[in-house]
Structures are given as C-alpha cells and as structure tokens.
Short mmCIF file of C-alpha atoms in Angstrom, two decimals:
data_model
loop_
_atom_site.label_atom_id
_atom_site.label_comp_id
_atom_site.label_asym_id
_atom_site.label_seq_id
_atom_site.Cartn_x
_atom_site.Cartn_y
_atom_site.Cartn_z
CA MET A 1 0.06 -0.02 0.02
CA GLN A 2 1.26 3.29 -1.04
CA GLN A 3 1.80 6.11 1.59
CA LYS A 4 -1.07 8.25 0.32
CA GLU A 5 -3.45 5.20 0.49
CA PHE A 6 -2.53 4.45 3.95
CA LYS A 7 -3.08 7.85 5.20
CA ARG A 8 -6.60 7.70 3.51
CA PHE A 9 -7.22 4.34 5.31
CA ILE A 10 -6.26 5.90 8.71
CA GLU A 11 -8.72 8.80 8.00
CA GLU A 12 -11.68 6.50 7.14
CA VAL A 13 -11.10 4.48 10.36
CA ASP A 14 -13.11 7.04 12.31
CA GLU A 15 -16.03 6.38 10.04
CA LEU A 16 -16.09 2.69 10.74
CA THR A 17 -18.76 1.34 13.04
CA SER A 18 -18.22 -0.61 16.15
CA ALA A 19 -18.78 -3.88 14.48
CA GLN A 20 -16.75 -3.07 11.51
CA ARG A 21 -13.92 -1.90 13.78
CA LYS A 22 -14.02 -5.39 15.63
CA LYS A 23 -13.87 -7.24 12.33
CA VAL A 24 -10.86 -5.51 11.21
CA LEU A 25 -9.06 -5.71 14.52
CA ILE A 26 -9.91 -9.64 14.41
CA LEU A 27 -8.33 -9.67 10.82
CA LEU A 28 -5.24 -7.72 11.92
CA THR A 29 -4.92 -9.94 15.06
CA LYS A 30 -5.03 -13.29 12.98
CA LYS A 31 -2.60 -11.85 10.38
CA THR A 32 -0.16 -10.91 13.03
CA ALA A 33 -0.61 -14.43 14.59
CA LEU A 34 0.01 -15.94 11.11
CA GLU A 35 3.25 -14.09 10.55
CA ASN A 36 4.45 -15.11 13.95
CA THR A 37 3.69 -18.67 13.23
CA LEU A 38 5.28 -18.65 9.65
CA ASP A 39 8.52 -17.27 11.38
CA ILE A 40 8.67 -19.92 13.73
CA ILE A 41 8.00 -22.56 11.20
CA ASN A 42 10.50 -21.18 8.41
CA SER A 43 13.23 -20.82 11.23
CA ARG A 44 13.04 -24.48 11.87
CA VAL A 45 14.94 -25.32 8.57
CA ALA A 46 17.37 -22.42 9.13
CA GLU A 47 18.33 -24.10 12.31
CA LYS A 48 18.54 -27.70 10.87
CA PRO A 49 19.04 -27.52 7.03
CA LYS A 50 18.63 -31.24 6.28
CA CYS A 51 16.43 -33.11 4.15
CA PRO A 52 14.02 -35.12 6.35
CA HIS A 53 13.94 -37.93 3.61
CA CYS A 54 17.57 -38.71 3.18
CA ASP A 55 19.38 -36.52 5.66
CA CYS A 56 21.20 -34.50 3.12
CA ASP A 57 22.18 -31.04 3.72
CA CYS A 58 22.54 -30.08 0.05
CA LEU A 59 19.25 -28.03 -0.36
CA ARG A 60 18.01 -25.24 -2.63
CA LYS A 61 14.75 -23.07 -2.14
CA TRP A 62 11.96 -24.15 -4.30
CA GLY A 63 9.21 -21.70 -3.90
CA LYS A 64 6.65 -21.14 -1.26
CA SER A 65 3.44 -22.60 -0.37
CA LYS A 66 0.95 -20.48 1.73
CA GLY A 67 3.94 -18.57 3.26
CA VAL A 68 5.89 -21.66 4.15
CA GLN A 69 9.32 -21.95 2.23
CA ARG A 70 9.81 -25.17 0.24
CA PHE A 71 13.05 -26.86 -0.50
CA LYS A 72 14.40 -29.44 -2.87
CA CYS A 73 16.93 -31.87 -1.98
CA SER A 74 19.92 -32.38 -4.42
CA GLY A 75 20.44 -35.91 -2.96
CA CYS A 76 17.05 -37.55 -3.32
CA LYS A 77 15.37 -34.92 -5.52
CA LYS A 78 12.48 -34.63 -3.21
CA THR A 79 10.74 -31.55 -2.10
CA PHE A 80 9.73 -30.68 1.44
CA ASN A 81 9.05 -27.79 3.89
CA ALA A 82 9.58 -27.12 7.67
CA LEU A 83 6.46 -29.11 8.47
CA THR A 84 7.29 -32.36 6.57
CA GLY A 85 7.72 -35.20 9.01
CA THR A 86 6.46 -33.28 12.08
CA ALA A 87 3.39 -33.97 14.14
CA LEU A 88 1.84 -30.60 12.59
CA ALA A 89 2.20 -31.49 8.97
CA GLY A 90 -1.31 -31.27 7.23
CA LEU A 91 -2.86 -29.08 9.87
CA TRP A 92 -4.94 -26.15 8.59
CA HIS A 93 -5.78 -22.86 10.14
CA ARG A 94 -2.17 -21.66 11.01
CA GLU A 95 -3.36 -18.36 12.22
CA THR A 96 -5.01 -20.18 15.11
CA TRP A 97 -1.92 -21.97 16.21
CA THR A 98 -0.54 -19.40 18.54
CA ASN A 99 -3.95 -19.24 20.19
CA PHE A 100 -4.24 -22.99 20.42
CA ALA A 101 -0.60 -23.06 21.91
CA GLN A 102 -1.90 -20.61 24.65
CA THR A 103 -4.88 -22.98 25.37
CA ILE A 104 -2.22 -25.46 26.04
CA LYS A 105 -0.29 -23.46 28.50
CA ASP A 106 -3.53 -22.59 30.13
CA GLY A 107 -4.58 -26.20 30.33
CA LEU A 108 -7.95 -25.39 28.92
CA SER A 109 -10.40 -28.36 27.98
CA VAL A 110 -11.20 -29.04 24.54
CA ARG A 111 -14.47 -27.24 24.48
CA LYS A 112 -13.13 -24.14 25.94
CA ALA A 113 -10.10 -24.41 23.48
CA ALA A 114 -12.64 -24.79 20.77
CA GLU A 115 -14.48 -21.51 21.96
CA SER A 116 -11.11 -19.73 22.14
CA CYS A 117 -9.89 -20.90 18.64
CA GLY A 118 -13.34 -20.73 16.98
CA ALA A 119 -12.93 -24.37 15.76
CA HIS A 120 -14.88 -27.65 16.47
CA PHE A 121 -14.12 -29.33 19.73
CA THR A 122 -13.34 -32.75 17.97
CA THR A 123 -10.76 -30.89 15.90
CA MET A 124 -9.31 -29.42 19.06
CA PHE A 125 -8.99 -32.85 20.58
CA ARG A 126 -7.07 -34.25 17.44
CA TRP A 127 -4.77 -31.09 17.68
CA ARG A 128 -4.21 -31.65 21.29
CA HIS A 129 -2.69 -35.11 20.89
CA ARG A 130 -0.68 -34.33 17.86
CA TRP A 131 0.71 -31.41 19.70
CA LEU A 132 1.50 -33.15 22.68
CA SER A 133 3.25 -36.22 21.04
CA ARG A 134 6.57 -34.40 21.18
CA PRO A 135 6.39 -32.96 24.74
CA SER A 136 5.60 -36.24 26.06
CA GLU A 137 8.94 -37.51 24.72
CA HIS A 138 10.80 -34.56 26.54
CA LYS A 139 11.78 -36.32 29.82
CA GLY A 140 14.49 -35.44 32.47
CA SER A 141 17.69 -37.43 32.10
CA ALA A 142 20.34 -35.48 34.05
CA PHE A 143 19.49 -36.27 37.84
CA HIS A 144 21.49 -35.03 40.69
CA GLY A 145 21.62 -35.40 44.43
CA ILE A 146 18.67 -36.86 46.19
CA VAL A 147 16.12 -38.55 43.77
CA GLU A 148 12.59 -39.52 44.79
CA ALA A 149 10.66 -42.28 43.20
CA ASP A 150 7.11 -43.48 43.79
CA GLU A 151 4.32 -45.08 41.83
CA THR A 152 0.79 -43.51 41.58
CA PHE A 153 -2.06 -45.17 40.00
CA PHE A 154 -4.85 -44.27 37.45
CA LEU A 155 -8.00 -46.08 36.94
CA GLU A 156 -7.93 -47.96 33.50
CA SER A 157 -10.20 -46.21 31.02
CA GLN A 158 -11.46 -46.94 27.56
CA LYS A 159 -12.96 -43.32 27.11
CA GLY A 160 -13.79 -42.91 23.26
CA SER A 161 -13.40 -46.62 22.60
CA ARG A 162 -16.00 -48.02 20.41
CA THR A 163 -15.59 -51.53 21.87
CA TRP A 164 -18.97 -51.54 23.57
CA ALA A 165 -20.83 -49.97 20.49
CA LYS A 166 -19.12 -52.49 18.19
CA ALA A 167 -20.03 -55.38 20.46
CA LYS A 168 -23.70 -54.34 20.73
CA ARG A 169 -24.00 -53.59 17.06
CA GLN A 170 -22.60 -56.99 15.97
CA LYS A 171 -24.25 -58.86 18.80
CA GLU A 172 -21.08 -60.20 20.07
CA PRO A 173 -20.23 -60.73 23.90
CA MET A 174 -19.90 -57.65 25.89
CA PRO A 175 -16.51 -57.00 27.47
CA SER A 176 -16.05 -58.33 30.93
CA ARG A 177 -17.19 -54.96 32.63
CA LYS A 178 -19.83 -52.52 31.92
CA PRO A 179 -18.73 -49.03 30.58
CA ARG A 180 -18.05 -46.30 33.11
CA LYS A 181 -19.30 -42.75 33.10
CA ARG A 182 -16.94 -39.96 33.49
CA GLY A 183 -14.11 -42.02 35.25
CA GLY A 184 -16.21 -44.05 37.83
CA ALA A 185 -14.30 -45.97 40.57
CA ALA A 186 -12.58 -49.40 40.72
CA SER A 187 -14.74 -52.45 41.50
CA LYS A 188 -12.60 -53.39 44.61
CA ARG A 189 -10.03 -51.73 46.71
CA GLY A 190 -6.24 -52.02 46.30
CA LEU A 191 -4.17 -53.16 43.34
CA SER A 192 -5.94 -54.67 40.32
CA LYS A 193 -5.86 -54.96 36.69
CA GLU A 194 -8.17 -51.93 36.56
CA GLN A 195 -5.37 -49.72 37.95
CA ILE A 196 -2.74 -48.29 35.70
CA PRO A 197 0.59 -47.88 37.44
CA VAL A 198 2.64 -44.68 36.75
CA LEU A 199 6.13 -44.29 38.03
CA ILE A 200 7.43 -40.73 38.55
CA VAL A 201 10.86 -39.70 39.41
CA VAL A 202 11.98 -36.40 40.58
CA ASP A 203 15.08 -34.82 42.09
CA ARG A 204 15.17 -31.77 44.51
CA HIS A 205 16.40 -29.47 41.49
CA GLY A 206 12.96 -30.17 39.63
CA THR A 207 14.21 -32.55 37.13
CA THR A 208 11.34 -34.90 36.28
CA THR A 209 10.52 -38.08 34.37
CA ASP A 210 7.70 -40.57 34.18
CA SER A 211 6.65 -43.65 32.69
CA VAL A 212 3.48 -45.70 32.33
CA LEU A 213 4.47 -49.20 33.49
CA PRO A 214 2.93 -52.54 32.33
CA ALA A 215 3.05 -53.83 35.68
CA VAL A 216 4.74 -53.05 39.15
CA SER A 217 7.55 -55.34 38.57
CA LYS A 218 11.32 -55.24 38.80
CA GLU A 219 11.91 -55.25 35.07
CA ALA A 220 9.51 -52.27 34.28
CA ILE A 221 10.90 -50.28 37.19
CA LYS A 222 14.48 -51.13 36.33
CA ALA A 223 13.93 -49.84 32.73
CA VAL A 224 13.09 -46.53 33.97
CA LEU A 225 15.57 -46.03 36.87
CA LYS A 226 18.76 -47.66 35.41
CA PRO A 227 19.56 -44.86 32.81
CA ILE A 228 19.04 -42.07 35.26
CA ILE A 229 20.44 -43.45 38.70
CA THR A 230 24.04 -42.83 38.88
CA LYS A 231 26.85 -42.95 41.59
CA ASP A 232 26.22 -39.40 42.27
CA THR A 233 22.52 -39.79 43.03
CA LEU A 234 20.85 -41.31 46.14
CA LEU A 235 17.49 -42.92 45.64
CA CYS A 236 14.62 -42.39 48.13
CA THR A 237 11.70 -44.68 47.90
CA ASP A 238 9.12 -46.25 50.18
CA GLY A 239 9.56 -49.80 51.33
CA LEU A 240 8.64 -51.58 48.30
CA LYS A 241 10.94 -54.75 48.37
CA ILE A 242 11.53 -54.21 44.40
CA TYR A 243 13.70 -50.98 45.00
CA ARG A 244 15.89 -52.55 47.64
CA THR A 245 16.54 -55.71 45.30
CA LEU A 246 17.39 -53.07 42.58
CA ALA A 247 19.65 -50.99 44.62
CA LYS A 248 21.66 -54.26 45.57
CA GLU A 249 21.84 -55.66 42.10
CA GLU A 250 22.88 -52.27 40.56
CA GLY A 251 25.00 -50.87 43.28
CA PHE A 252 23.36 -47.42 43.61
CA ALA A 253 22.72 -45.65 47.00
CA HIS A 254 19.27 -46.21 48.34
CA GLN A 255 17.29 -44.85 51.25
CA PRO A 256 14.04 -46.85 51.81
CA LEU A 257 11.15 -45.28 54.13
CA ASN A 258 8.97 -47.58 56.10
CA MET A 259 5.55 -45.67 55.24
CA SER A 260 3.54 -48.45 56.61
CA ALA A 261 5.25 -47.96 60.17
CA GLY A 262 4.68 -44.20 59.89
CA THR A 263 8.45 -43.20 58.87
CA ARG A 264 7.90 -40.50 56.52
CA VAL A 265 11.19 -38.58 57.04
CA LYS A 266 14.64 -39.78 58.07
CA GLU A 267 17.22 -37.28 59.32
CA ARG A 268 15.21 -34.33 58.06
CA VAL A 269 16.49 -34.97 54.63
CA PHE A 270 15.31 -38.29 53.39
CA HIS A 271 11.68 -38.40 52.24
CA ILE A 272 9.53 -38.73 49.30
CA GLN A 273 7.21 -35.82 49.86
CA THR A 274 8.51 -33.90 46.67
CA VAL A 275 7.35 -36.95 44.43
CA ASN A 276 4.13 -37.17 46.41
CA GLY A 277 3.41 -33.49 46.14
CA TYR A 278 3.73 -34.02 42.37
CA HIS A 279 1.26 -36.93 42.38
CA SER A 280 -1.26 -34.67 44.12
CA ARG A 281 -0.85 -31.74 41.82
CA LEU A 282 -1.01 -34.04 38.67
CA LYS A 283 -4.44 -35.73 39.97
CA GLN A 284 -5.95 -32.55 40.85
CA TRP A 285 -4.98 -30.98 37.47
CA LEU A 286 -6.28 -34.02 35.52
CA GLY A 287 -9.54 -33.78 37.39
CA ARG A 288 -10.82 -30.90 35.01
CA PHE A 289 -10.62 -33.44 32.06
CA ASN A 290 -13.46 -35.61 33.57
CA GLY A 291 -11.57 -38.89 32.97
CA ILE A 292 -8.76 -39.59 30.22
CA ALA A 293 -8.25 -42.39 28.04
CA THR A 294 -5.46 -44.67 29.10
CA LYS A 295 -4.06 -44.69 25.56
CA ASN A 296 -3.69 -40.94 25.98
CA LEU A 297 -2.18 -40.95 29.47
CA PRO A 298 1.40 -40.50 28.46
CA ASN A 299 0.54 -37.30 26.47
CA TYR A 300 -1.16 -35.88 29.61
CA LEU A 301 1.92 -36.67 31.70
CA GLY A 302 3.99 -35.02 29.34
CA TRP A 303 1.78 -31.93 29.35
CA ARG A 304 1.64 -31.72 33.02
CA ARG A 305 5.50 -32.20 33.15
CA LEU A 306 5.88 -29.37 30.81
CA LEU A 307 3.77 -26.96 32.87
CA GLU A 308 5.84 -27.94 35.96
CA ASN A 309 9.09 -27.38 34.35
CA GLN A 310 8.52 -24.20 32.47
CA GLY A 311 5.89 -22.51 34.82
CA ASP A 312 4.98 -18.93 34.17
CA LYS A 313 8.14 -18.75 31.64
CA LEU A 314 6.22 -20.94 29.24
CA LYS A 315 5.26 -19.26 25.96
CA PRO A 316 2.88 -20.15 23.06
CA SER A 317 6.06 -19.90 20.76
CA THR A 318 7.92 -22.35 22.81
CA ILE A 319 4.95 -24.82 22.80
CA LEU A 320 4.81 -24.43 18.88
CA ALA A 321 8.64 -25.01 18.50
CA MET A 322 8.47 -27.92 20.59
CA ALA A 323 5.45 -29.55 18.72
CA LEU A 324 7.57 -29.18 15.56
CA GLY A 325 10.46 -31.04 17.36
#
C-alpha cells in the first residue's frame, strides 16, 4: 500500500462502525498471529538445514506454499518444507496455532479451547494429541543429588473406545465390565488390573521423568531407573522390596522409608514428599478433564511435566517450537 493510500485508510477508520472495527481488529490479530507462526516454522529449517527424507544438507529453495518456504534436496530430489515429518504436518488454520498453544499453556478443556480458537471441539481434541506427542517425549535425564521415586495409579479407561458399541452392533459378547461414566471407581479396593501404574521420578532440583508401567515389576521399574540413577545420586523410595533388590543388584545408593510404620522422614533430609506432592498436583489438574483414556495418558503426563518445568516462563512460541520437534 502506498503512503497516500495508507493515510486515506487511517482517516476512514473514524467512519467505521463498532462492528466493523471489531472485524478489522480480528483480521489484523489473525494476520499478525499467522506471520509469527510462519516465522517459527521457517526458522526450523534455518536451524536444521537437512532433508527429512535422506538427511542430506544440500538444499535449494523451491518456492513457497501459503507462506512456508519449500526446499528441494539435491540428493534424493524430493521437495519438502519445515513441517514435513512433524506432528503438525497437514494441519490447517495456521493463524490459530498461536492461540491454540496458549490454550495448552492454560490447560483448557477441548471445549474451551474450541471456543477460544473458533473451531470444533473434535478438531481441538485431535490437535491436542498431535501437539503433545513431542512434549511427552521430552523427559528429564540428568538427575543429581537426592532422587525420589514412587508409583501412583490411575483407573484404567477406555474413554472414546468403540468396543462396547461395536459389540452391541454386531451382537457379540460384551467386554468383561460395563462401561463407566466420567471415570467412575474401581470395582474393588487395592491393586488390580483396573489400575494403571505410573512411576514418577523427581530430584530436588526439579528434574522430572515419568513412565506408564505395564506392571509394578522389577523389570519395568528397572527400565526407568537404570538410565538415570548414577553414582552421584541417592534414591529415596518407600519400602517396596523391588527398590531394595534393584539397589543391591545395580549398586546404587538407596534410602528406603517404612511408610506403613509411619516413617515419612529420616534425618530431616530423606523423604518422598516431593514426588508425592507432584502426584497430588497431577491428579488435581487431571480432574478438569473428567477422565482420560489410558491410551492418551502419556500425552497428559508430558503436558503436566511441561507445565511443571516451565511454569510462568512457558510461552506459546515455545510450545509451537516443541511441537515441531
């Protein structure tokens, strides 16, 4: 737009009605959000100039598509852009991506996210789990000092599954239990097949990792602890025998606490209150979703871990960059 045309446009702003001004403001906001999103997308290839198909770094620009720079690989002769091979490839409405990232930071439900982004709630649900697939993989690995580990349990859920509907439609035998509404409760107290174990490990510096376990077994717990427990760490756990056996076999320092006898703290230093506090915050936060499907549990664990680690410093641009990998 020429300078004269721009001045004329500014002079005509006063003549706009309130409704027209709102439309212009929404249009400008979306345009700015889209430009910011495109900058983040295009910067990804600038930081990692390699072909996602053959890992070759001999690239040349090959036009643009909807503002996203495309490239052609001199090795495999294939074209691609910064979204190729990422969880966000093929998603539309890029002008709402920054807004959607904000809903992830705020921990909104899919319906509230849909209201914020002006999209259908099923679209927001699909977006959520595509966006969270990367953060769920970003787990703490460098643990130091005193490390606390403890299991927590979630009721097994087939939320969203068509198992019961399919069985009824095809007149097949129904599953072993009736479907529950909004989470429900276990049919009996204590550990059972209905409970999904999750091991959470934290140190006193805030480094966190978690894992959905197939069972509370030595092999499953060992697979989580062995890569992160070193000679420079001391593991604090409850009195579960598995931890004692692992500490003896692997030769790492271990301080068990006899919780059943009321021993929660030893020498004012050794305790598992940090990880238990994390359990409490996690379950309280998950309550807003009215039950989550077991198959999606790793994504929600990664989501909460991201919020815990970043806190108020977390920005929508960071969430977008992380989703791009």
